CSV table of C-alpha atoms and ligand atoms in Angstrom, one decimal:
chain,number,residue,atom,x,y,z
A,1,MET,CA,-25.3,60.3,56.9
A,2,PRO,CA,-28.1,63.0,57.2
A,3,GLN,CA,-27.1,66.2,55.6
A,4,LEU,CA,-27.4,69.8,56.7
A,5,ALA,CA,-28.9,72.6,54.6
A,6,VAL,CA,-28.5,76.2,55.7
A,7,ALA,CA,-31.5,78.5,54.9
A,8,LEU,CA,-30.0,81.7,53.4
A,9,ASP,CA,-33.0,83.8,54.5
A,10,VAL,CA,-31.3,87.2,54.0
A,11,PRO,CA,-32.3,90.1,51.7
A,12,GLU,CA,-29.0,90.7,49.9
A,13,LYS,CA,-26.9,88.7,47.6
A,14,GLN,CA,-23.6,89.9,49.2
A,15,ARG,CA,-24.8,88.7,52.6
A,16,ALA,CA,-25.9,85.4,51.2
A,17,LEU,CA,-22.6,84.8,49.4
A,18,ALA,CA,-20.6,85.9,52.5
A,19,LEU,CA,-22.5,83.3,54.6
A,20,ALA,CA,-22.0,80.7,51.9
A,21,SER,CA,-18.3,81.3,51.7
A,22,GLN,CA,-18.0,80.9,55.5
A,23,LEU,CA,-19.9,77.7,55.5
A,24,ARG,CA,-18.4,76.1,52.4
A,25,GLY,CA,-16.9,72.8,53.2
A,26,THR,CA,-18.9,72.4,56.4
A,27,VAL,CA,-22.5,72.6,55.2
A,28,PRO,CA,-23.2,70.8,51.9
A,29,TRP,CA,-26.6,72.4,51.0
A,30,CYS,CA,-27.6,76.0,50.6
A,31,LYS,CA,-31.3,76.7,50.6
A,32,VAL,CA,-32.7,79.7,48.8
A,33,GLY,CA,-36.2,80.5,49.8
A,34,MET,CA,-38.7,83.1,48.7
A,35,GLU,CA,-37.1,86.1,50.5
A,36,LEU,CA,-33.7,85.8,48.9
A,37,PHE,CA,-35.0,84.5,45.6
A,38,THR,CA,-37.4,87.5,45.3
A,39,HIS,CA,-34.6,89.9,46.1
A,40,VAL,CA,-31.9,88.5,43.8
A,41,GLY,CA,-33.4,86.1,41.2
A,42,PRO,CA,-32.0,82.9,39.8
A,43,GLY,CA,-28.4,84.0,39.0
A,44,LEU,CA,-27.5,83.3,42.6
A,45,LEU,CA,-28.4,79.6,42.2
A,46,GLU,CA,-25.8,79.2,39.6
A,47,GLU,CA,-23.2,81.0,41.7
A,48,LEU,CA,-23.9,78.7,44.6
A,49,SER,CA,-23.5,75.7,42.3
A,50,ALA,CA,-20.2,77.1,41.1
A,51,MET,CA,-19.1,77.2,44.8
A,52,ASP,CA,-19.7,73.4,44.9
A,53,PHE,CA,-22.9,73.7,47.0
A,54,SER,CA,-25.8,71.5,46.4
A,55,VAL,CA,-28.6,74.0,45.7
A,56,PHE,CA,-32.0,73.7,47.3
A,57,LEU,CA,-34.7,76.0,45.9
A,58,ASP,CA,-37.5,76.3,48.5
A,59,LEU,CA,-40.3,78.2,46.7
A,60,LYS,CA,-43.0,75.6,47.8
A,61,PHE,CA,-44.7,75.5,44.4
A,62,TYR,CA,-48.5,75.3,44.6
A,63,ASP,CA,-50.4,76.0,41.4
A,64,ILE,CA,-52.1,74.2,38.5
A,65,PRO,CA,-50.1,71.2,37.1
A,66,ASN,CA,-48.9,72.9,33.9
A,67,THR,CA,-47.6,76.0,35.8
A,68,VAL,CA,-45.7,73.9,38.4
A,69,ALA,CA,-44.3,71.6,35.7
A,70,GLN,CA,-42.9,74.7,33.8
A,71,ALA,CA,-41.4,76.1,37.0
A,72,VAL,CA,-39.7,72.7,37.8
A,73,LYS,CA,-38.3,72.7,34.2
A,74,ALA,CA,-36.9,76.2,34.8
A,75,ALA,CA,-35.4,75.3,38.1
A,76,ALA,CA,-33.7,72.2,36.6
A,77,ALA,CA,-32.3,74.3,33.8
A,78,VAL,CA,-30.4,76.5,36.3
A,79,GLY,CA,-29.0,73.4,38.0
A,80,VAL,CA,-31.2,73.2,41.1
A,81,ASN,CA,-30.5,69.9,42.9
A,82,MET,CA,-33.6,69.9,45.1
A,83,LEU,CA,-36.9,71.8,45.2
A,84,THR,CA,-40.2,72.0,47.1
A,85,LEU,CA,-43.8,71.9,46.2
A,86,HIS,CA,-46.9,71.4,48.3
A,87,CYS,CA,-48.3,67.9,48.7
A,88,GLN,CA,-51.7,69.6,48.9
A,89,GLY,CA,-51.3,70.5,45.3
A,90,GLY,CA,-52.5,67.0,44.8
A,91,GLU,CA,-51.8,64.0,42.6
A,92,ARG,CA,-51.9,65.6,39.1
A,93,MET,CA,-49.8,68.6,40.2
A,94,CYS,CA,-47.2,66.3,41.8
A,95,ARG,CA,-47.1,63.9,38.9
A,96,ALA,CA,-46.7,66.8,36.5
A,97,ALA,CA,-43.7,68.1,38.5
A,98,ALA,CA,-42.2,64.6,38.6
A,99,GLU,CA,-42.5,64.2,34.9
A,100,ALA,CA,-40.9,67.6,34.3
A,101,ALA,CA,-38.0,66.7,36.5
A,102,ALA,CA,-37.5,63.4,34.7
A,103,ASN,CA,-37.7,65.2,31.3
A,104,ALA,CA,-35.1,67.7,32.6
A,105,ALA,CA,-32.7,64.8,33.4
A,106,ALA,CA,-33.2,63.4,29.9
A,107,GLY,CA,-32.6,66.8,28.3
A,108,VAL,CA,-29.6,69.2,28.0
A,109,SER,CA,-29.3,70.0,31.7
A,110,GLY,CA,-28.8,66.4,32.6
A,111,ALA,CA,-29.8,67.0,36.2
A,112,ARG,CA,-32.9,65.7,37.8
A,113,PRO,CA,-33.8,67.8,40.9
A,114,LEU,CA,-35.0,65.9,43.9
A,115,LEU,CA,-38.7,66.8,44.6
A,116,PHE,CA,-39.8,67.3,48.2
A,117,GLY,CA,-43.5,67.7,49.1
A,118,VAL,CA,-44.4,70.1,52.0
A,119,THR,CA,-46.8,68.3,54.4
A,120,VAL,CA,-47.6,70.7,57.3
A,121,LEU,CA,-45.5,73.8,57.8
A,122,THR,CA,-43.4,73.6,61.0
A,123,SER,CA,-44.8,76.9,62.0
A,124,PHE,CA,-48.3,75.4,62.5
A,125,ALA,CA,-49.2,74.4,66.1
A,126,PRO,CA,-52.0,71.8,66.5
A,127,GLY,CA,-55.3,73.5,65.7
A,128,GLU,CA,-53.9,76.3,63.6
A,129,MET,CA,-54.3,74.9,60.1
A,130,PRO,CA,-57.3,76.6,58.5
A,131,GLY,CA,-60.1,74.1,57.8
A,132,ILE,CA,-58.2,71.1,59.0
A,133,THR,CA,-59.2,69.4,62.2
A,134,ALA,CA,-56.7,66.6,62.0
A,135,GLN,CA,-53.6,66.7,64.2
A,136,PRO,CA,-50.5,67.9,62.2
A,137,SER,CA,-48.8,64.5,62.7
A,138,ASP,CA,-51.8,62.6,61.3
A,139,PHE,CA,-52.3,65.0,58.4
A,140,ALA,CA,-48.6,65.0,57.5
A,141,LEU,CA,-48.5,61.2,57.6
A,142,ASP,CA,-51.6,61.0,55.3
A,143,LEU,CA,-49.9,63.3,52.8
A,144,ALA,CA,-46.6,61.5,53.0
A,145,ARG,CA,-48.2,58.2,52.2
A,146,GLN,CA,-49.2,59.6,48.8
A,147,ALA,CA,-46.0,61.5,48.0
A,148,GLY,CA,-44.0,58.4,46.9
A,149,PRO,CA,-46.7,57.0,44.6
A,150,TRP,CA,-47.1,60.5,43.1
A,151,GLY,CA,-43.4,60.5,42.1
A,152,LEU,CA,-41.9,62.6,44.9
A,153,ASP,CA,-38.5,61.8,46.4
A,154,GLY,CA,-39.4,62.9,49.9
A,155,VAL,CA,-41.4,65.2,52.2
A,156,VAL,CA,-40.9,68.2,54.3
A,157,CYS,CA,-42.1,67.5,57.8
A,158,SER,CA,-41.2,68.4,61.4
A,159,GLY,CA,-38.9,66.0,63.3
A,160,HIS,CA,-41.9,65.0,65.3
A,161,GLU,CA,-43.4,63.3,62.3
A,162,ALA,CA,-40.3,61.8,60.8
A,163,ALA,CA,-40.2,58.5,62.6
A,164,ALA,CA,-43.8,57.6,61.7
A,165,ILE,CA,-43.3,58.7,58.1
A,166,LYS,CA,-40.1,56.7,57.7
A,167,ALA,CA,-41.8,53.6,59.3
A,168,SER,CA,-44.8,53.7,57.0
A,169,CYS,CA,-43.2,55.0,53.7
A,170,PRO,CA,-40.1,53.0,53.0
A,171,GLY,CA,-37.7,54.8,50.7
A,172,LEU,CA,-39.3,58.2,51.2
A,173,ARG,CA,-36.8,60.8,52.5
A,174,CYS,CA,-37.6,63.2,55.3
A,175,LEU,CA,-36.4,66.8,55.2
A,176,CYS,CA,-36.9,68.6,58.5
A,177,PRO,CA,-37.0,72.3,59.2
A,178,GLY,CA,-37.9,73.7,62.6
A,179,ILE,CA,-34.5,72.5,63.9
A,180,ARG,CA,-33.4,74.3,67.1
A,181,PRO,CA,-30.2,73.5,68.9
A,182,ALA,CA,-30.9,73.3,72.7
A,183,GLY,CA,-31.4,76.8,74.1
A,184,SER,CA,-32.0,78.6,70.8
A,185,ALA,CA,-35.1,80.7,70.2
A,186,ALA,CA,-38.0,79.0,68.4
A,187,GLY,CA,-39.2,82.3,66.9
A,188,ASP,CA,-42.2,81.7,64.7
A,189,GLN,CA,-41.6,77.9,64.5
A,190,ARG,CA,-44.0,75.7,66.6
A,191,ARG,CA,-43.1,72.1,66.0
A,192,VAL,CA,-39.3,72.3,66.7
A,193,MET,CA,-36.7,69.7,67.5
A,194,THR,CA,-33.0,69.5,68.3
A,195,PRO,CA,-30.6,68.3,65.6
A,196,ALA,CA,-29.8,65.2,67.6
A,197,LEU,CA,-33.5,64.2,68.1
A,198,ALA,CA,-34.3,64.9,64.5
A,199,VAL,CA,-31.5,62.6,63.3
A,200,ALA,CA,-32.6,60.0,65.9
A,201,ALA,CA,-36.1,60.2,64.4
A,202,GLY,CA,-34.8,59.4,61.0
A,203,ALA,CA,-34.5,62.7,59.3
A,204,ASP,CA,-32.4,62.6,56.1
A,205,TYR,CA,-31.9,66.4,55.8
A,206,LEU,CA,-32.0,69.1,58.4
A,207,VAL,CA,-32.8,72.7,57.5
A,208,VAL,CA,-31.4,75.4,59.8
A,209,GLY,CA,-31.8,79.1,59.2
A,210,ARG,CA,-31.6,81.7,62.0
A,211,PRO,CA,-29.8,79.6,64.5
A,212,ILE,CA,-26.9,79.7,62.0
A,213,THR,CA,-27.4,82.9,60.1
A,214,ALA,CA,-28.1,85.0,63.2
A,215,ALA,CA,-25.3,83.5,65.2
A,216,ALA,CA,-22.3,85.6,66.2
A,217,ASP,CA,-20.2,82.9,64.6
A,218,PRO,CA,-22.2,81.1,61.9
A,219,LEU,CA,-19.4,78.7,61.1
A,220,ALA,CA,-18.8,77.6,64.7
A,221,THR,CA,-22.6,77.1,65.1
A,222,ALA,CA,-22.8,75.0,61.9
A,223,LYS,CA,-19.9,72.9,63.0
A,224,LEU,CA,-21.6,72.2,66.4
A,225,ILE,CA,-24.8,71.2,64.6
A,226,VAL,CA,-22.9,68.8,62.2
A,227,ALA,CA,-21.1,67.3,65.2
A,228,GLU,CA,-24.4,66.8,67.1
A,229,MET,CA,-25.9,65.1,64.0
A,230,ALA,CA,-22.9,62.8,63.6
A,231,SER,CA,-22.9,61.7,67.3
A,232,SER,CA,-26.6,61.2,67.2
A,233,LEU,CA,-26.2,58.9,64.2
A,234,ILE,CA,-23.5,56.9,65.9
A,235,GLN,CA,-25.7,56.4,68.9
A,236,LYS,CA,-28.6,55.4,66.7
A,237,GLN,CA,-26.4,52.8,64.9
A,238,ASN,CA,-25.1,51.3,68.2
B,301,C5P,O1,-34.8,80.2,60.6
B,301,C5P,P1,-35.4,78.8,60.6
B,301,C5P,O2,-34.4,77.7,61.0
B,301,C5P,O3,-36.7,78.7,61.3
B,301,C5P,O4,-35.6,78.6,59.0
B,301,C5P,C1,-36.4,77.5,58.6
B,301,C5P,C2,-36.4,77.5,57.1
B,301,C5P,O5,-37.1,76.4,56.6
B,301,C5P,C3,-37.1,78.7,56.5
B,301,C5P,O6,-36.4,79.1,55.3
B,301,C5P,C4,-38.4,78.3,56.1
B,301,C5P,O7,-38.9,78.9,55.0
B,301,C5P,C5,-38.2,76.8,55.8
B,301,C5P,N1,-39.3,75.9,56.0
B,301,C5P,C6,-39.9,75.7,57.2
B,301,C5P,N2,-41.0,74.9,57.3
B,301,C5P,C7,-41.4,74.1,56.3
B,301,C5P,C8,-40.8,74.3,55.1
B,301,C5P,C9,-39.7,75.2,54.9
B,301,C5P,O8,-39.5,76.4,58.2
B,301,C5P,N3,-42.4,73.3,56.5
């Protein structure tokens, strides 16, 4: 069953924890990105773990291999279950991250975070990526083909790329942001898809931020998304 992650893109710990409390039991993953992490620091990650959430640290690491490896080690030490890095960091950076994650599992923390490589941000429309003339779908697929051999568990891509990536990279997981229930505002996102279509395309994880966090009733909205995901999966299987 594909899983839902809520992006806790808010500036205060109390607001993040209030949302998490509401969504507990309905949404299995909390995603902490650069806004919240920069405001509140790593203590929140442990608090979310203690609330039985799977914790997804979305800082999109992109640096020299040693720096990224040390950051992965630090994330594993606070119990992060999944994190992101840029596929464009290249083979040596990704392999260093994978090695750090494996070492974390062998060490005291005992937990190996899943590593997801960002392909093309879902906010990019075709033609917007500086210096890259390829279509986002082609560029994302090229990067995804390397992600598995480089030691990553999956890639971050839009729903529009998921089917092609799943078909050509067996075993690689797809995590899709840019998810918009029908009728909700795209905002700054450009390559968007509904929860049902993303699940039909093969997404393993859906990331939803503002459609849940800015809703009048975040829990009701999350429940509708989970139900839409489940019925899409049933249709896919039949
Ligand atoms: O509010 P919205 O649903 O657009 O939030 C999407 C979340 O997913 C944000 O936290 C954003 O940082 C993250 N994300 C993304 N596109 C990527 C990778 C991560 O939108 N390629």
